[in-house]
Short mmCIF file of C-alpha atoms in Angstrom, two decimals:
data_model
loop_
_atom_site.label_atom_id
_atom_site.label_comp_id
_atom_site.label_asym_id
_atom_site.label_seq_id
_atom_site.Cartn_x
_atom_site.Cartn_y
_atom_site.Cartn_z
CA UNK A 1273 103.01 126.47 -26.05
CA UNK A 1274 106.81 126.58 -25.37
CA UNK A 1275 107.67 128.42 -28.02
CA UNK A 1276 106.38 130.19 -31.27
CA UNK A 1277 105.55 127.29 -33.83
CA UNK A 1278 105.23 127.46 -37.55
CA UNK A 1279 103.09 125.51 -40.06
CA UNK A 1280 104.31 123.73 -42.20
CA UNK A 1281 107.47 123.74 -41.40
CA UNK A 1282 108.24 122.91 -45.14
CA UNK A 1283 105.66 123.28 -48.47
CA UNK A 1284 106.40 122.92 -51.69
CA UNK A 1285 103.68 124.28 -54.11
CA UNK A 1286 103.33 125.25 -58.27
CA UNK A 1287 103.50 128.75 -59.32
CA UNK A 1288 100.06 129.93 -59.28
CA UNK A 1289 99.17 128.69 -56.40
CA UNK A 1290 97.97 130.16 -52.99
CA UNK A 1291 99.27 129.31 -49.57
CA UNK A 1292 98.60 129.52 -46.31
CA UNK A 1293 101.56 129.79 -43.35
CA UNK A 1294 100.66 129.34 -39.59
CA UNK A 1295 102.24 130.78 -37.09
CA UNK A 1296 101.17 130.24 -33.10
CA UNK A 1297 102.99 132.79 -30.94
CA UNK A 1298 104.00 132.68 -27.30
CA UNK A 1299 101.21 132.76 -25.27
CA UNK A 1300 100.07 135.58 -23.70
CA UNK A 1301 102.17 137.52 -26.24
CA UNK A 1302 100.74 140.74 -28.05
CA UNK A 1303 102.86 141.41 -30.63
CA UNK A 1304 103.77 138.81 -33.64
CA UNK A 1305 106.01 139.93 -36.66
CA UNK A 1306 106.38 138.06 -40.13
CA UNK A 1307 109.83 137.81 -41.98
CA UNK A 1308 110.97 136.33 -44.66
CA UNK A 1309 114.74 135.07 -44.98
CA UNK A 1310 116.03 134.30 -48.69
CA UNK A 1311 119.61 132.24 -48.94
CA UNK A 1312 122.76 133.73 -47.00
CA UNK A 1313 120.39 137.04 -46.12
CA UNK A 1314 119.42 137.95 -42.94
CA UNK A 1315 115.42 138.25 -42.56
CA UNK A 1316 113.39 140.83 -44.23
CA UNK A 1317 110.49 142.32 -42.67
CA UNK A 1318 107.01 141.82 -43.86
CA UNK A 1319 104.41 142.39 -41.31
CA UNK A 1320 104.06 143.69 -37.26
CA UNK A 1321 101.05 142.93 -35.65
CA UNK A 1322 100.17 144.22 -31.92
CA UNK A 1323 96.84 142.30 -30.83
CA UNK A 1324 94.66 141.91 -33.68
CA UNK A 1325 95.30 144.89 -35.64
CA UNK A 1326 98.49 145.26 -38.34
CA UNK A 1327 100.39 148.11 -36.90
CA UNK A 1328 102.74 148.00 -39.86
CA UNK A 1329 102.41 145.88 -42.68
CA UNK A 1330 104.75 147.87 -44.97
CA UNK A 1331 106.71 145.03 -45.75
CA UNK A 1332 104.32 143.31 -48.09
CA UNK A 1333 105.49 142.76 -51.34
CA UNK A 1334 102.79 143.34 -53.28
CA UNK A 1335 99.25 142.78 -53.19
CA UNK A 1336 99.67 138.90 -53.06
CA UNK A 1337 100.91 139.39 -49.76
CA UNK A 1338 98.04 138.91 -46.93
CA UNK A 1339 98.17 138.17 -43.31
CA UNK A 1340 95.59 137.97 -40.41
CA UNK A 1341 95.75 137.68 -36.76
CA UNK A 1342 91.48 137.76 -36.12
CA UNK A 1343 92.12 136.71 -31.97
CA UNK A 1344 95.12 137.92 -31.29
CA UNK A 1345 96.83 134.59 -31.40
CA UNK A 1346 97.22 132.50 -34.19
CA UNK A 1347 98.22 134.24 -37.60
CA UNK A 1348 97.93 133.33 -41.14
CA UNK A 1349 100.17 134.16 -43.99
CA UNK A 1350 98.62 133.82 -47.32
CA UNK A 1351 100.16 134.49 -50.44
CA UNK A 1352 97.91 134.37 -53.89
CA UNK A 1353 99.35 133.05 -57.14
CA UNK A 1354 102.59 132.27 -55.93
CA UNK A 1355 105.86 133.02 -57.95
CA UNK A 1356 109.18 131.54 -57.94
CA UNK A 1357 110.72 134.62 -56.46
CA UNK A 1358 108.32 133.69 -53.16
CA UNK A 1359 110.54 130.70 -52.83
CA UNK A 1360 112.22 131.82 -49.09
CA UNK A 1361 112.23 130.72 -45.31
CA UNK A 1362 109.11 132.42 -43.94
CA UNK A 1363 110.15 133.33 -39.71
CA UNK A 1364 107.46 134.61 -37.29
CA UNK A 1365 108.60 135.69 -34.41
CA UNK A 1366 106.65 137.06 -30.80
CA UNK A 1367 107.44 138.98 -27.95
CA UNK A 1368 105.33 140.31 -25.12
CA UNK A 1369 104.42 143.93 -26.18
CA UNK A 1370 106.86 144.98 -28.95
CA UNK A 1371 109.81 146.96 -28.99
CA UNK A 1372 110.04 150.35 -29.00
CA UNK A 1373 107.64 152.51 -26.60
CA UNK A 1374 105.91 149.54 -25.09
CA UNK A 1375 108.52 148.05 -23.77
CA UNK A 1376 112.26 146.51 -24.36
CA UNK A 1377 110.74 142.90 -24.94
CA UNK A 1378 112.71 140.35 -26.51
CA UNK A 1379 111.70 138.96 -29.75
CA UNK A 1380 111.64 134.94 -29.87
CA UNK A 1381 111.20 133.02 -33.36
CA UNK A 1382 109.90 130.07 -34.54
CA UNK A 1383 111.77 127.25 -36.78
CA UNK A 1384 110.22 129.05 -40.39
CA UNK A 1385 108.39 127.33 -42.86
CA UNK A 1386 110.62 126.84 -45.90
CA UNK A 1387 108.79 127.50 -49.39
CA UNK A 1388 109.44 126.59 -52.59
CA UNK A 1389 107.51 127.38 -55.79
CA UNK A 1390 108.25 125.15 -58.81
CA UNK B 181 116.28 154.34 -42.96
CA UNK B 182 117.57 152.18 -40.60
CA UNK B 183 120.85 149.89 -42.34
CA UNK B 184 123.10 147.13 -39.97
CA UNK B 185 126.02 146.08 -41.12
CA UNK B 186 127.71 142.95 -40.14
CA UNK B 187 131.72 142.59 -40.67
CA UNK B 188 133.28 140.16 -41.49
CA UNK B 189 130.70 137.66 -43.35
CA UNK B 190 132.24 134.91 -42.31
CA UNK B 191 134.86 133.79 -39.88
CA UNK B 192 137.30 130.68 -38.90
CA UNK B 193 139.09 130.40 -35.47
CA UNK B 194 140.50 127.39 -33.85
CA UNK B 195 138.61 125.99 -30.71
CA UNK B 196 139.90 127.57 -27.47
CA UNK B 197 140.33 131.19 -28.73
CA UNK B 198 138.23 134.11 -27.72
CA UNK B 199 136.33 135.79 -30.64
CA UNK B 200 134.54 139.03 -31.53
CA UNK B 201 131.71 139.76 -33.77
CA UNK B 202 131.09 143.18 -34.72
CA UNK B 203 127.34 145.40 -35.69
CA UNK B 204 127.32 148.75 -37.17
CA UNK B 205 124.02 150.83 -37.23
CA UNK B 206 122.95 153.82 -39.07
CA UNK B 207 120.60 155.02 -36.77
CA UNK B 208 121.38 155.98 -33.68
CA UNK B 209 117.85 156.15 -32.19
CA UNK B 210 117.20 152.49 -31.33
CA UNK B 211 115.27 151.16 -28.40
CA UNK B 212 117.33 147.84 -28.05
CA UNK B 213 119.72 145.36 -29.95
CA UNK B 214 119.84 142.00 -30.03
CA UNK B 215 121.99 139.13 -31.27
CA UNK B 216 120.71 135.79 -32.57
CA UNK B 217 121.96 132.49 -33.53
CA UNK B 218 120.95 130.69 -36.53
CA UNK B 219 121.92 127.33 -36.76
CA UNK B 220 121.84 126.13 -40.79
CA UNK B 221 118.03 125.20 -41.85
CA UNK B 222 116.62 126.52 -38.69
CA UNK B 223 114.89 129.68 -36.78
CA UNK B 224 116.33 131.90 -35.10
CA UNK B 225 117.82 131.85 -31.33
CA UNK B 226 118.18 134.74 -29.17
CA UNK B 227 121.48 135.17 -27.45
CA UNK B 228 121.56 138.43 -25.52
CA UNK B 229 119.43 142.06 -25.48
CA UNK B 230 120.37 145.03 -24.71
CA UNK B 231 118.14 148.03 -23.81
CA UNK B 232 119.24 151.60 -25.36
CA UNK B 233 120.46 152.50 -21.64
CA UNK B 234 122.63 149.66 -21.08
CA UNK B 235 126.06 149.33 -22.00
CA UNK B 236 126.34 145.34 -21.94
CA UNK B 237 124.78 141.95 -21.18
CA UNK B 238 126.15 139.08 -20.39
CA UNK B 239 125.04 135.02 -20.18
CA UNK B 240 127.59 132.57 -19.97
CA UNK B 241 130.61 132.49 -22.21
CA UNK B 242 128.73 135.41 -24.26
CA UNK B 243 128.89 139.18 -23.49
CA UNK B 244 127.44 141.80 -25.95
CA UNK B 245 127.93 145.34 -25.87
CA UNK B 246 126.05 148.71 -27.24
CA UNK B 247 127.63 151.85 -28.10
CA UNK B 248 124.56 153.59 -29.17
CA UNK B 249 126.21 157.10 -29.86
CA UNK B 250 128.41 155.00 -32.18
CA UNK B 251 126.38 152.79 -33.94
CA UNK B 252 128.00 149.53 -33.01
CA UNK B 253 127.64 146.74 -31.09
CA UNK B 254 130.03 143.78 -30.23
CA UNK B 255 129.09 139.91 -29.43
CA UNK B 256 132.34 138.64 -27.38
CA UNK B 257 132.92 134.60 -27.36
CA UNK B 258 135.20 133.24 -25.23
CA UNK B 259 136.53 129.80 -25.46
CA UNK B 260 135.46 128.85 -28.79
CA UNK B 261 133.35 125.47 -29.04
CA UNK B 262 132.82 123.92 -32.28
CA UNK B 263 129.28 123.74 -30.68
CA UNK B 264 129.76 127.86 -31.41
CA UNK B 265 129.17 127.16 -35.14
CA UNK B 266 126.39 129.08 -36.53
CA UNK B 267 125.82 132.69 -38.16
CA UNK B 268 125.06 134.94 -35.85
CA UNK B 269 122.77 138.06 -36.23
CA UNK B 270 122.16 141.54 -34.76
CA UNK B 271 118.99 143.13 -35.11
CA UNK B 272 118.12 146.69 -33.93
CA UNK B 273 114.60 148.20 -32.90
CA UNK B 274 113.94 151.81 -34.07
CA UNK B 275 111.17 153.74 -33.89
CA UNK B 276 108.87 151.45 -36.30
CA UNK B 277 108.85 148.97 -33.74
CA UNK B 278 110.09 146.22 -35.97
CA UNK B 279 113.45 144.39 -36.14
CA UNK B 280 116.13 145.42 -38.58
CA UNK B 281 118.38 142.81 -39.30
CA UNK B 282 122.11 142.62 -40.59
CA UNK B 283 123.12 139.99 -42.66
CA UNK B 284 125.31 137.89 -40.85
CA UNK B 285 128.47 136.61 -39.61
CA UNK B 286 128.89 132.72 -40.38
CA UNK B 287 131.06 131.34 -37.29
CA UNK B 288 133.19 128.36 -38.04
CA UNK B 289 135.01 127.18 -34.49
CA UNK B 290 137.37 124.56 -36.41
CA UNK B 291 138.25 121.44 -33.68
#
């Protein structure tokens, strides 16, 4: 696609719940990151991915926190019995090959899904 | 740890002026900066990035510029639209690989 896209872009679930957030990167780009953004804060880190393998995933939360990327591509936040403190903007961004050694690559986001637990 | 500051949280100037938003680092040893706009409710957009061995970048009405021995960068508006209306962010990457973000600076361009 054009650009990195998010799923749902809003969801609304109970406390207790699990949910799943979609994020489809750039094509043809290798590295995807995960953030989370909570009211008048700028993101948080979560999760890095390069390919298919989480190259730093020190981010999570807790244990509740889970994300997958099994084809390099498409990724999938879950979160397991949801709190109200999960309530946040979740951003995924992409970039070609990651910052740092790789390469100077700039990092584009998605729109975030917005989630609220109630 | 890497820590970016943004000062000042949020900011008012007429339409016409020039404006600049400032980023302090901690640590030193980034591989690039970047600035993004956030319009309210929505992702973010990049603006500019700079590479460790650059000094600036510019595109349009925007330049940026990286004094890495320092720890601070600058995003430099000129002509003020009210279409300039967002908060703007900085994010560095360090050694992790990931982006470390600063919290802010909520642009109002007032018509």
């Amino acid at each position: 696609g054009a650009g990195v896209s998010q799923t749902p872009s809003n969801k609304v679930t109970e406390k207790g719940k699990y949910v799943e957030l979609r994020c489809d990167p750039i094509s043809g780009h290798t590295a995807l990151y995960w953030y989370r953004q909570s009211l008048g804060q700028g993101p948080e880190f979560l999760i890095y991915f390069q390919g298919t393998g989480a190259a730093d995933d020190s981010g999570l939360p807790n244990d509740r926190f889970f994300a997958v990327r099994p084809e390099g591509s498409v990724s999938t936040l879950k979160i397991q019995r949801t709190e109200r403190g999960d309530s946040a903007v979740y951003l995924c961004a992409s970039s070609l090959r990651g910052g740092g050694r790789r390469g100077n690559t700039e990092a584009f986001f998605g729109q975030g899904t917005r989630l609220t637990v109630v | 740890k890497q820590e970016v500051t943004q000062i000042p949280a949020a900011l008012s100037v007429p339409e016409g002026e020039n404006l600049v938003l400032n980023c302090s680092f901690t640590d030193s040893a980034i591989y690039n900066l970047q600035w993004f706009r956030q319009d309210p409710g929505k992702g973010l957009t990049s603006l500019l990035l700079i590479q460790s061995s650059q000094r600036e970048q510019t595109s349009g009405r925007l330049n940026a510029s990286l004094d890495k021995s320092s720890g601070r960068s600058t995003l430099y508006i000129a002509a003020s639209q009210p279409g300039d209306s967002a908060t703007y962010l900085c994010a560095v990457t360090s050694g992790n690989e990931k982006l470390t973000f600063g919290t802010g600076t909520r642009l109002t361009i007032i018509p």
